[in-house]
XYZ file of C-alpha atoms in Angstrom:
717
model
C -107.834 45.513 -118.559
C -104.430 47.080 -119.913
C -103.465 47.897 -123.444
C -101.071 44.637 -123.867
C -104.016 42.601 -122.219
C -106.321 43.852 -125.182
C -103.773 43.271 -127.806
C -103.204 39.860 -126.414
C -106.850 39.210 -126.164
C -107.166 38.899 -129.808
C -104.403 37.237 -131.888
C -103.766 38.695 -135.132
C -103.675 35.820 -137.050
C -107.240 35.456 -136.109
C -108.265 39.134 -136.694
C -111.679 39.598 -138.398
C -110.220 41.847 -140.826
C -107.937 39.985 -143.925
C -105.559 43.172 -144.178
C -104.614 43.053 -140.408
C -104.010 39.334 -140.709
C -102.382 39.792 -144.045
C -100.036 42.316 -142.325
C -98.967 39.817 -139.580
C -98.015 37.176 -141.785
C -95.536 39.634 -143.459
C -94.028 40.193 -140.314
C -93.578 36.509 -139.418
C -90.404 35.346 -139.840
C -89.516 32.443 -142.094
C -88.479 30.301 -139.328
C -91.943 29.840 -138.229
C -92.834 26.823 -139.983
C -96.080 25.609 -138.216
C -97.334 29.130 -137.706
C -96.972 30.165 -141.423
C -98.446 26.058 -142.302
C -101.343 26.527 -140.202
C -102.329 30.011 -141.532
C -101.604 28.471 -145.262
C -104.330 25.671 -144.180
C -106.870 27.415 -142.333
C -107.071 30.992 -142.951
C -110.776 31.988 -144.990
C -108.952 34.497 -147.534
C -106.713 33.524 -150.081
C -104.363 36.260 -150.503
C -103.546 35.854 -146.734
C -102.971 31.810 -147.924
C -101.119 32.865 -150.729
C -99.033 35.477 -148.759
C -98.336 32.459 -146.193
C -97.607 29.939 -148.477
C -94.770 32.417 -150.023
C -92.964 32.212 -147.101
C -93.448 28.758 -145.808
C -90.318 26.495 -146.360
C -91.703 23.341 -145.295
C -91.914 21.384 -148.658
C -94.672 18.464 -147.571
C -97.116 21.300 -146.323
C -96.363 22.839 -149.574
C -97.141 19.685 -151.637
C -100.098 19.378 -149.423
C -101.585 23.172 -150.208
C -100.551 22.794 -153.844
C -102.999 19.416 -153.731
C -105.569 20.436 -151.834
C -105.990 24.371 -151.601
C -109.302 25.382 -153.729
C -107.906 28.799 -155.276
C -105.881 28.399 -158.035
C -102.954 31.681 -157.434
C -102.318 29.623 -153.902
C -102.011 26.321 -155.263
C -99.401 28.192 -158.110
C -97.686 30.240 -155.271
C -97.087 26.659 -152.973
C -96.069 25.155 -156.615
C -93.323 27.996 -156.898
C -91.809 27.843 -153.376
C -91.668 24.257 -154.141
C -89.543 24.974 -156.982
C -87.553 27.840 -155.368
C -86.828 25.065 -152.557
C -85.582 22.798 -155.226
C -83.244 25.562 -156.880
C -81.901 25.965 -153.154
C -83.240 29.932 -153.961
C -83.206 30.481 -150.225
C -80.236 30.594 -147.723
C -80.057 27.651 -145.761
C -81.872 24.935 -147.784
C -79.636 21.798 -148.620
C -79.821 19.352 -151.108
C -81.991 16.899 -148.842
C -84.538 19.655 -148.585
C -84.193 20.533 -152.724
C -84.405 16.591 -153.764
C -87.714 16.378 -151.059
C -89.217 19.306 -153.075
C -88.745 18.067 -156.381
C -89.923 14.616 -155.267
C -93.344 15.794 -153.859
C -93.671 17.907 -157.044
C -96.037 14.776 -158.488
C -98.989 16.600 -160.037
C -98.964 16.513 -164.236
C -99.387 20.108 -164.155
C -96.214 20.949 -162.213
C -94.074 19.864 -165.183
C -93.265 23.384 -166.301
C -91.660 23.642 -162.604
C -89.890 20.246 -162.809
C -88.413 21.638 -166.013
C -87.281 24.800 -164.422
C -85.638 22.959 -161.758
C -84.123 20.241 -164.220
C -82.377 23.337 -165.845
C -81.432 25.451 -163.872
C -80.553 24.015 -160.208
C -77.312 24.394 -158.869
C -77.448 20.802 -157.585
C -76.919 18.176 -160.398
C -78.354 15.364 -158.353
C -81.821 17.396 -158.018
C -81.002 18.441 -161.139
C -81.062 14.723 -162.386
C -83.887 13.852 -160.077
C -86.200 16.445 -161.671
C -85.659 15.125 -165.201
C -86.448 11.338 -164.116
C -89.728 12.855 -163.097
C -90.878 14.261 -166.902
C -91.566 12.200 -169.771
C -92.917 14.870 -172.371
C -91.351 14.755 -175.134
C -91.294 18.352 -175.795
C -89.926 18.978 -172.331
C -87.321 16.652 -172.596
C -86.042 18.211 -175.983
C -86.192 21.900 -173.942
C -84.026 20.284 -170.743
C -81.417 18.256 -173.549
C -80.893 21.980 -175.142
C -81.060 24.678 -172.505
C -79.939 22.004 -168.706
C -77.024 23.601 -167.152
C -75.245 20.193 -166.531
C -74.192 17.845 -168.983
C -75.605 14.728 -167.305
C -79.098 16.122 -167.611
C -78.637 16.994 -170.770
C -77.369 13.667 -172.107
C -80.267 12.054 -169.859
C -82.370 13.958 -171.491
C -81.389 13.664 -175.074
C -81.625 9.932 -174.321
C -84.777 9.610 -173.459
C -85.931 11.035 -176.558
C -87.451 9.353 -179.633
C -88.956 11.676 -181.387
C -87.499 13.018 -184.447
C -88.683 16.784 -184.710
C -87.358 17.007 -180.820
C -83.761 15.332 -181.958
C -83.995 17.870 -184.951
C -84.634 20.706 -182.686
C -81.864 20.110 -180.327
C -79.418 19.707 -183.273
C -80.658 23.208 -184.119
C -81.157 25.033 -180.907
C -78.890 23.781 -178.480
C -75.761 25.559 -178.003
C -74.114 22.672 -175.746
C -71.756 20.503 -177.709
C -72.474 17.367 -176.461
C -76.361 16.694 -177.085
C -76.144 18.374 -180.559
C -73.718 16.489 -181.560
C -75.303 12.887 -180.408
C -78.756 14.771 -182.154
C -77.009 14.713 -185.480
C -75.641 11.604 -185.101
C -79.020 10.186 -185.084
C -80.447 12.186 -187.878
C -80.924 10.639 -190.901
C -82.999 12.466 -193.417
C -80.635 14.278 -196.062
C -82.768 17.351 -195.601
C -82.257 17.829 -192.037
C -78.483 17.390 -192.397
C -78.207 20.153 -194.678
C -80.750 22.215 -192.268
C -78.350 21.493 -189.256
C -75.458 22.650 -191.785
C -76.739 26.200 -192.274
C -79.033 26.953 -189.240
C -77.486 25.123 -186.233
C -76.568 27.455 -183.086
C -73.815 25.248 -182.023
C -70.719 25.345 -184.481
C -69.595 21.799 -183.913
C -72.749 20.122 -184.875
C -72.980 22.419 -188.157
C -69.504 21.126 -188.728
C -70.795 17.586 -188.311
C -73.698 17.863 -190.006
C -71.933 18.839 -193.378
C -69.148 16.012 -192.503
C -71.968 13.899 -192.779
C -73.082 14.695 -196.091
C -69.826 14.666 -197.345
C -69.528 11.271 -196.318
C -73.039 10.388 -197.760
C -71.587 11.738 -200.840
C -68.377 10.279 -200.786
C -69.978 6.752 -200.094
C -72.425 7.368 -202.757
C -69.821 8.134 -205.276
C -67.749 4.848 -203.974
C -70.757 2.841 -204.638
C -71.111 4.218 -207.953
C -67.948 3.246 -209.027
C -67.863 0.209 -207.494
C -70.994 -0.661 -209.635
C -69.385 0.599 -212.459
C -66.145 -1.685 -211.699
C -68.336 -4.492 -211.189
C -70.247 -4.306 -214.518
C -66.776 -3.904 -216.417
C -65.601 -7.088 -214.572
C -68.488 -8.907 -215.720
C -68.192 -7.593 -219.116
C -64.498 -8.766 -219.378
C -65.395 -11.927 -217.842
C -68.144 -12.755 -220.786
C -65.331 -11.252 -222.992
C -62.941 -13.917 -221.799
C -65.640 -16.709 -222.252
C -66.404 -15.517 -225.843
C -62.436 -15.800 -226.209
C -62.276 -19.403 -225.143
C -65.139 -20.522 -227.043
C -63.588 -18.944 -229.906
C -60.169 -20.085 -229.233
C -62.131 -24.072 -228.569
C -63.589 -23.856 -231.977
C -60.423 -22.424 -233.461
C -58.318 -25.904 -232.302
C -61.498 -27.829 -233.680
C -61.447 -25.528 -236.991
C -57.823 -26.331 -236.963
C -58.007 -29.980 -236.945
C -60.431 -30.164 -239.230
C -59.604 -27.666 -241.745
C -55.882 -27.012 -241.733
C -56.020 -24.222 -244.449
C -58.153 -21.799 -242.353
C -55.675 -21.504 -238.913
C -53.915 -18.579 -239.849
C -57.146 -16.737 -240.523
C -58.886 -17.621 -237.624
C -55.932 -16.449 -235.508
C -56.000 -13.181 -237.001
C -59.998 -12.947 -236.371
C -59.049 -13.645 -232.553
C -56.107 -10.973 -232.481
C -58.500 -8.566 -233.682
C -61.289 -9.461 -231.305
C -58.808 -9.281 -228.428
C -57.456 -5.677 -229.449
C -61.368 -5.099 -230.000
C -62.124 -5.527 -226.237
C -58.772 -3.395 -225.338
C -60.042 -0.580 -227.099
C -63.299 -0.599 -225.575
C -62.185 -1.272 -222.334
C -60.058 2.194 -222.665
C -62.280 3.805 -223.927
C -65.228 2.675 -221.017
C -61.832 4.007 -218.398
C -61.545 7.159 -220.313
C -65.416 7.925 -220.424
C -65.180 7.106 -216.136
C -62.571 9.424 -215.869
C -63.950 12.017 -217.601
C -67.425 11.570 -215.997
C -65.294 11.986 -212.224
C -63.549 15.213 -213.707
C -67.198 16.445 -214.961
C -68.505 15.686 -211.610
C -65.553 17.648 -209.619
C -66.022 20.180 -211.744
C -70.101 20.546 -210.925
C -68.923 20.510 -207.721
C -66.723 23.351 -207.684
C -68.988 25.306 -209.661
C -71.755 24.311 -207.167
C -69.504 25.540 -204.616
C -68.475 28.836 -206.459
C -72.079 29.699 -207.194
C -72.808 29.245 -203.226
C -69.931 31.188 -202.483
C -71.268 34.165 -204.177
C -74.888 33.501 -202.472
C -73.368 33.641 -199.292
C -71.339 36.791 -199.793
C -75.060 37.910 -201.084
C -76.339 36.954 -198.245
C -73.968 38.168 -196.047
C -74.282 41.774 -197.612
C -78.304 41.529 -196.656
C -77.451 39.844 -193.268
C -74.914 42.513 -192.170
C -77.588 45.473 -192.672
C -80.387 43.442 -190.490
C -81.564 46.195 -187.909
C -82.394 42.964 -185.689
C -79.017 42.636 -184.113
C -79.726 39.116 -182.431
C -81.055 37.870 -185.659
C -78.147 39.291 -187.593
C -75.965 37.541 -185.668
C -77.238 34.087 -185.512
C -77.346 34.536 -189.799
C -74.329 35.675 -189.922
C -72.585 32.566 -187.721
C -74.327 30.275 -190.371
C -72.880 32.201 -192.808
C -69.203 32.728 -191.644
C -69.273 28.908 -191.040
C -70.549 28.009 -194.041
C -68.102 29.948 -196.035
C -65.074 28.365 -194.306
C -66.381 24.861 -194.945
C -67.085 25.864 -198.783
C -63.718 27.532 -198.748
C -61.693 25.049 -197.663
C -62.532 22.843 -201.142
C -62.663 25.728 -203.950
C -60.737 28.937 -203.407
C -63.506 31.845 -204.087
C -64.313 34.140 -206.924
C -62.315 37.445 -205.985
C -65.543 39.440 -206.411
C -67.512 36.816 -203.964
C -64.219 37.304 -201.770
C -64.553 41.525 -201.436
C -68.168 41.200 -201.733
C -67.709 38.963 -198.556
C -64.968 40.540 -196.612
C -66.978 44.259 -197.442
C -69.872 42.252 -195.890
C -67.441 40.741 -192.865
C -66.082 44.599 -192.188
C -69.258 46.029 -191.571
C -70.462 42.990 -189.428
C -67.364 43.568 -187.357
C -67.919 47.206 -186.787
C -71.423 46.336 -185.548
C -70.293 43.678 -183.779
C -67.378 45.183 -181.904
C -70.258 48.597 -181.460
C -72.620 45.864 -180.044
C -70.138 44.628 -177.706
C -69.315 48.021 -176.503
C -72.998 48.875 -176.036
C -73.701 45.543 -174.478
C -70.349 46.004 -172.209
C -71.646 49.890 -171.260
C -75.476 48.692 -170.544
C -73.269 46.017 -168.110
C -71.389 48.656 -166.434
C -74.476 51.141 -165.963
C -76.525 48.295 -164.234
C -73.478 47.420 -161.783
C -73.338 51.517 -161.602
C -77.131 51.472 -160.555
C -76.591 48.270 -158.114
C -73.936 49.771 -156.448
C -75.504 53.192 -155.663
C -78.386 51.369 -154.631
C -76.228 49.312 -152.204
C -74.788 52.060 -150.842
C -78.412 53.696 -150.105
C -79.436 51.067 -148.542
C -76.501 50.495 -146.905
C -76.452 53.947 -145.424
C -80.034 53.539 -144.307
C -79.757 50.718 -142.996
C -76.943 51.849 -140.463
C -78.973 55.191 -139.294
C -80.475 55.152 -136.039
C -83.489 57.162 -136.976
C -84.717 54.663 -139.758
C -88.253 54.823 -140.240
C -90.327 52.001 -140.963
C -91.661 53.642 -144.262
C -88.293 54.023 -145.609
C -86.887 50.685 -144.541
C -89.726 48.715 -146.061
C -89.187 50.567 -149.381
C -85.313 49.841 -149.052
C -86.137 46.248 -148.667
C -88.553 45.889 -151.345
C -85.906 47.743 -153.579
C -83.328 44.872 -152.246
C -85.608 42.235 -153.016
C -86.573 43.650 -156.146
C -82.932 43.675 -157.263
C -82.393 40.091 -156.302
C -84.985 38.493 -158.691
C -84.176 40.604 -161.167
C -80.330 40.602 -161.414
C -78.987 42.219 -164.793
C -75.956 40.746 -166.255
C -72.581 42.459 -164.771
C -69.886 42.844 -166.672
C -67.727 39.827 -164.620
C -69.124 36.453 -162.396
C -67.246 38.549 -159.380
C -69.197 41.852 -159.793
C -72.170 39.440 -159.793
C -71.059 37.162 -156.745
C -69.724 40.664 -154.939
C -73.310 42.527 -155.451
C -75.578 39.249 -154.584
C -73.599 38.795 -151.495
C -73.800 42.943 -150.534
C -77.630 42.649 -151.077
C -78.214 39.287 -148.915
C -76.271 40.505 -146.051
C -78.490 43.920 -146.555
C -81.550 41.866 -146.468
C -80.483 39.812 -143.422
C -79.718 43.376 -141.707
C -82.847 45.018 -142.755
C -85.231 42.259 -141.578
C -84.620 42.225 -137.813
C -84.642 46.121 -137.849
C -88.167 46.119 -139.779
C -89.850 43.932 -137.387
C -88.854 45.903 -134.597
C -90.196 48.826 -136.162
C -93.413 47.356 -137.134
C -93.660 46.126 -133.230
C -93.125 49.717 -132.614
C -95.590 51.244 -134.882
C -98.212 48.582 -133.964
C -97.562 50.014 -130.328
C -97.650 53.212 -131.445
C -101.233 52.978 -133.655
C -102.527 51.622 -130.011
C -101.074 54.769 -128.200
C -102.545 56.825 -131.007
C -106.148 56.060 -130.305
C -106.338 57.646 -126.488
C -104.508 61.091 -128.410
C -107.689 60.637 -130.916
C -109.817 60.103 -128.473
C -108.418 63.194 -126.445
C -108.879 65.230 -129.596
C -112.618 63.854 -130.409
C -113.243 65.508 -126.906
C -111.828 68.943 -127.373
C -113.243 69.249 -130.978
C -116.667 68.309 -129.159
C -116.263 70.816 -126.341
C -115.878 73.780 -128.949
C -119.272 73.435 -129.450
C -119.707 75.963 -126.237
C -117.585 78.581 -128.212
C -119.213 81.330 -130.272
C -116.316 83.175 -131.910
C -115.776 82.305 -135.322
C -112.258 83.370 -135.400
C -111.365 81.313 -132.082
C -113.241 78.181 -133.197
C -111.593 78.356 -136.555
C -108.395 78.435 -134.662
C -108.691 75.670 -132.663
C -110.546 73.341 -135.223
C -107.025 74.146 -137.381
C -104.815 73.336 -134.598
C -106.966 70.043 -133.982
C -107.043 68.906 -137.483
C -102.785 69.351 -137.873
C -102.656 67.012 -134.632
C -105.280 64.979 -136.126
C -103.410 64.242 -139.061
C -100.191 63.531 -136.902
C -101.883 60.738 -134.686
C -104.126 59.426 -138.007
C -102.380 55.901 -137.663
C -104.471 53.908 -135.724
C -106.214 50.617 -135.803
C -109.162 50.379 -138.324
C -111.834 49.326 -136.405
C -111.124 51.975 -133.312
C -110.177 54.498 -136.229
C -113.351 54.838 -137.811
C -115.510 54.559 -134.963
C -113.069 57.795 -133.756
C -112.939 59.359 -136.567
C -116.710 59.574 -137.207
C -117.400 61.359 -133.961
C -114.319 63.678 -134.963
C -116.112 64.632 -138.383
C -119.840 65.190 -136.520
C -118.504 67.541 -134.091
C -115.898 69.490 -136.871
C -119.236 69.765 -138.896
C -121.412 71.143 -136.118
C -119.016 73.501 -134.896
C -118.030 74.636 -138.375
C -121.237 75.446 -138.942
C -121.394 78.480 -136.846
C -117.655 79.703 -138.551
C -119.577 79.719 -142.071
C -122.063 82.951 -141.861
C -118.553 84.337 -140.747
C -116.468 82.963 -143.859
C -119.159 83.835 -145.986
C -118.994 87.401 -144.954
C -115.506 87.453 -145.096
C -115.856 86.008 -148.612
C -117.793 89.110 -149.730
C -115.690 91.804 -148.545
C -113.049 90.157 -149.877
C -114.954 89.680 -153.220
C -115.558 93.778 -153.228
C -112.165 94.536 -152.457
C -110.939 92.356 -155.594
C -113.260 94.301 -158.062
C -112.064 97.609 -156.278
C -108.693 96.635 -157.376
C -109.711 95.395 -160.756
C -111.056 99.157 -161.096
C -107.540 100.488 -160.159
C -105.633 97.826 -162.568
C -108.151 98.807 -165.049
C -107.728 102.628 -164.489
C -103.702 101.942 -164.023
C -103.849 100.344 -167.620
C -105.441 102.758 -169.123
C -102.889 105.113 -168.207
C -99.760 103.121 -168.703
C -99.708 104.419 -172.728
C -99.531 107.816 -171.844
C -97.039 110.580 -172.538
C -98.630 113.212 -170.452
C -95.804 112.469 -167.904
C -95.995 114.456 -164.779
C -99.832 114.564 -164.786
C -100.238 110.838 -165.311
C -97.561 110.232 -162.844
C -99.402 111.937 -160.069
C -102.383 109.981 -161.105
C -100.664 106.723 -160.898
C -98.984 107.643 -157.413
C -102.669 108.533 -156.675
C -103.947 105.052 -157.553
C -101.137 103.664 -155.624
C -102.107 105.282 -152.391
C -105.921 104.223 -152.841
C -104.747 100.537 -153.626
C -103.034 100.445 -149.605
C -106.152 101.490 -148.439
C -107.986 98.488 -149.654
C -108.576 95.142 -147.553
C -107.233 91.744 -148.804
C -108.873 90.032 -151.743
C -110.399 86.333 -152.047
C -107.758 83.684 -151.610
C -105.760 82.508 -154.812
C -105.817 85.579 -156.007
C -103.886 88.067 -154.272
C -100.535 87.402 -156.615
C -102.102 87.406 -159.665
C -104.082 90.920 -158.916
C -101.283 92.215 -157.411
C -99.106 91.563 -160.201
C -101.427 93.238 -162.703
C -101.417 96.409 -161.099
C -97.952 96.232 -160.542
C -97.331 95.805 -163.840
C -99.041 98.621 -165.395
C -97.467 101.114 -162.947
C -94.296 99.398 -164.272
C -95.045 99.751 -167.624
C -95.554 103.844 -167.575
C -92.813 104.725 -165.204
C -90.561 102.316 -167.245
C -91.304 104.384 -170.559
C -91.279 107.824 -168.534
C -87.536 107.151 -167.297
C -86.673 106.077 -170.638
C -88.593 109.094 -172.079
C -86.512 111.190 -169.647
C -83.279 109.534 -170.438
C -83.494 110.289 -174.056
C -84.731 113.800 -173.469
C -81.631 114.492 -171.216
C -79.662 112.930 -173.950
C -80.981 115.647 -176.437
C -80.583 118.198 -173.943
C -76.859 117.566 -173.681
C -76.553 117.357 -177.429
C -78.124 120.917 -177.532
C -76.301 122.154 -175.120
C -73.128 121.780 -176.564
C -74.386 123.103 -179.612
C -75.319 126.156 -178.149
C -72.190 126.337 -175.796
C -70.263 126.209 -179.311
C -72.396 129.028 -180.659
C -72.018 130.970 -177.562
C -67.896 130.881 -177.867
C -68.155 131.929 -181.464
C -70.347 135.067 -180.771
C -67.847 135.945 -177.603
C -64.975 135.520 -180.399
C -66.985 138.049 -182.747
C -68.330 140.549 -180.238
C -65.089 143.053 -180.751
C -64.457 142.642 -184.131
C -64.469 145.881 -186.366
C -65.250 144.357 -189.590
C -69.071 145.764 -189.188
C -70.664 144.172 -192.068
C -69.180 140.525 -192.003
C -69.325 140.155 -188.749
C -72.959 141.434 -188.603
C -73.876 138.975 -191.193
C -71.912 136.103 -189.139
C -73.825 137.207 -186.041
C -77.308 137.030 -187.643
C -76.377 133.724 -189.174
C -75.549 132.294 -185.694
C -78.469 133.651 -184.684
C -80.782 131.818 -186.893
C -78.712 128.597 -186.271
C -79.384 129.185 -182.480
C -83.419 129.226 -183.426
C -82.912 125.976 -185.021
C -81.306 124.317 -181.751
C -84.280 122.108 -179.629
C -84.263 122.964 -176.199
C -81.943 122.384 -173.279
C -82.471 121.377 -169.651
C -84.771 124.296 -168.241
C -82.507 125.114 -165.358
C -79.789 125.913 -167.674
C -81.754 127.486 -170.997
C -82.141 130.923 -169.084
C -78.492 131.412 -168.771
C -77.485 130.131 -172.129
C -79.574 132.529 -173.406
C -78.858 135.306 -171.282
C -75.198 134.361 -172.261
C -75.768 134.420 -175.777
C -77.950 137.334 -176.327
C -75.357 139.811 -174.080
C -72.513 138.747 -176.696
C -74.694 139.741 -179.666
C -76.010 142.888 -178.224
C -72.279 143.654 -177.184
C -71.683 143.522 -181.157
C -74.641 145.441 -182.161
C -74.320 147.853 -179.464
C -70.627 149.178 -180.772
C -72.042 148.192 -184.249
C -74.684 151.070 -183.550
C -72.323 153.264 -182.694
C -69.256 152.332 -185.376
C -69.577 156.244 -186.899
C -69.137 157.972 -183.237
C -66.393 155.199 -182.646
C -64.889 156.083 -186.283
C -65.160 159.876 -185.616
C -63.452 159.896 -181.765
C -60.815 157.435 -183.300
C -60.184 160.165 -185.862
C -60.681 162.597 -183.084
C -58.310 160.717 -181.234
C -55.524 160.440 -183.797
C -55.502 164.135 -184.506
C -55.214 165.095 -181.163
C -52.481 162.842 -180.559
C -50.896 164.290 -183.744
C -51.046 168.231 -182.121
C -49.816 166.465 -178.948
C -47.054 165.609 -180.540
C -46.216 169.013 -182.416
C -46.849 170.436 -179.388
C -44.075 168.356 -177.859
C -41.932 168.995 -180.259
C -42.392 173.127 -180.669
C -41.927 173.123 -176.460
C -38.670 171.085 -176.570
C -37.339 173.074 -179.502
C -38.350 176.406 -177.603
C -36.627 175.170 -174.457
C -33.120 174.118 -176.542
C -30.486 176.785 -176.323
C -29.533 178.904 -179.697
C -26.407 178.060 -181.145
C -24.100 180.695 -182.265
C -23.473 181.647 -185.952
C -19.919 183.202 -187.276
C -21.126 186.567 -187.952
C -22.318 187.107 -184.409
C -18.767 185.670 -183.448
C -16.918 188.534 -185.530
C -19.149 191.424 -183.802
C -17.134 193.391 -180.986
């Protein structure tokens, strides 16, 4: 039977090891619906069924698994796949498949998945179909608040009857249509006031405040109408009384003519009093209206002060989302209140200060968000470039490819907000293209790796035989060398199918342990020798450390050099301690020689300084050596000799020459000093001899000259 026949004899989806079946499921293309459905229904291991359900794209098969599987995680995975199909989360999914997936979400426990589809499905028809399957008021309220499609939001809101959910839509939805419809259905004044202050949608808050104003105006009109009706009733009664009075006056006029004037005066007075009463009532109504307007204005101004204080407080809230939401409500209410009454200067200044502070925070938050989006885009672009380069390599490894595919899938599942929709679409398209390009390559690499694992079985069998053959050797060093080589080759061929690998590893390990027993005594002796060498080197380190601070430079240097020579004669030490013991010994030696070099440099500097001083003294003595000012010069040279003795040593090679020069100069003067009297006498003798010589010369000169004739001599015949 060939290796291929052995591989085909047992399909991997029927393998006894769940890990093998799981790996096989991960390699199956998602287009193999029937095979995936069979594994998802029939496999005995829940994690294998869950993995198969995670790749199954058949809505009916998924619905059957969601209803009948015994494991809750498998059922949840099937429901999640139905939801993703309804959301068109995979390439090639169309609206018919999405509608079928929605229709198959029948269990009441699937309401959460239906809600997600109703709120997020890209197809409006699919979202509406999911909405019609939901009757829970709380879920309907959530859909009315957050659904992407207007028709879905409207349909969900129309199905709502619960007042709390209607109020929740008015308060929390950011879409204009459902919030306005919800505001129209709210009847309680307290709820309207809450909407006017807290609603996320500005139009809803404004409409709620407008309804409150309409209610106030209607109540005011009703009060005015009631007051007008009461006034008309009073006027009617007054006219009836006046008519009765006039009738009685006519009768009385006919009966008693003398009372006519008196009765007419009484009627005129009554009419005047009625007119005065009517005027007073009208004035009272006008005053009441003015007082009500003033009270409203006062309340508005008080509310403006409160809003300014609230704005200052909210501007300092550290949690930015809460601060932004609260400040937006304050800003809307401030605009509405300020439209009816001019704010006080103090409140205006306070609110402007808070607005400025909040605006600065808002700008900083926008900048931070944009920076975060740009950084996220840069990270994704780097990942795309790295994976694209990796996907294009001819030497792509399975490990690197699977890691890259995991990174791509993770990025697709959690795409962060990006600077623009164009950036989002471009990155999404590039990631999907990478996923499409990597899948066949990884599948091919997995097949190659599978065949390589089978090939490694033969390699490991050969290594086992080689390890067993080492039993015939007796040389421990040779055995150890071969064992290390075989271990290295085993690591290179370690990837084999688990059943065969476990059997071969037990054989390899047993043979290894048997041959290694021959090496243990040898290695124990080596370890003992290394420990002995370590002890010797530790002793040398201690001796070197004891000498490191010595100032007996020459003798200590010789001793340390001897220690260094001894160190070279000692063999290796225990593994892992070679560097530490050598660093210890070298550190002690370096410390001594560093000190020695520093001391020598210091002494050379002193020697140079002393040499310059002694050279100067020698020059002085040389200048005085021929002096004849005996006493002063002798005293000066003696002082110089005393100064010479105070100067320290010089370099040994020059010390004697300097001393001889100095001593010779001094001796030359003192030799002359000892002979000073003889020298003086000799000088006097020499002077006298010079004078005598000069006189003798004069005499000789005179004798040689002719004698001149005198006058007397000339007269003589």
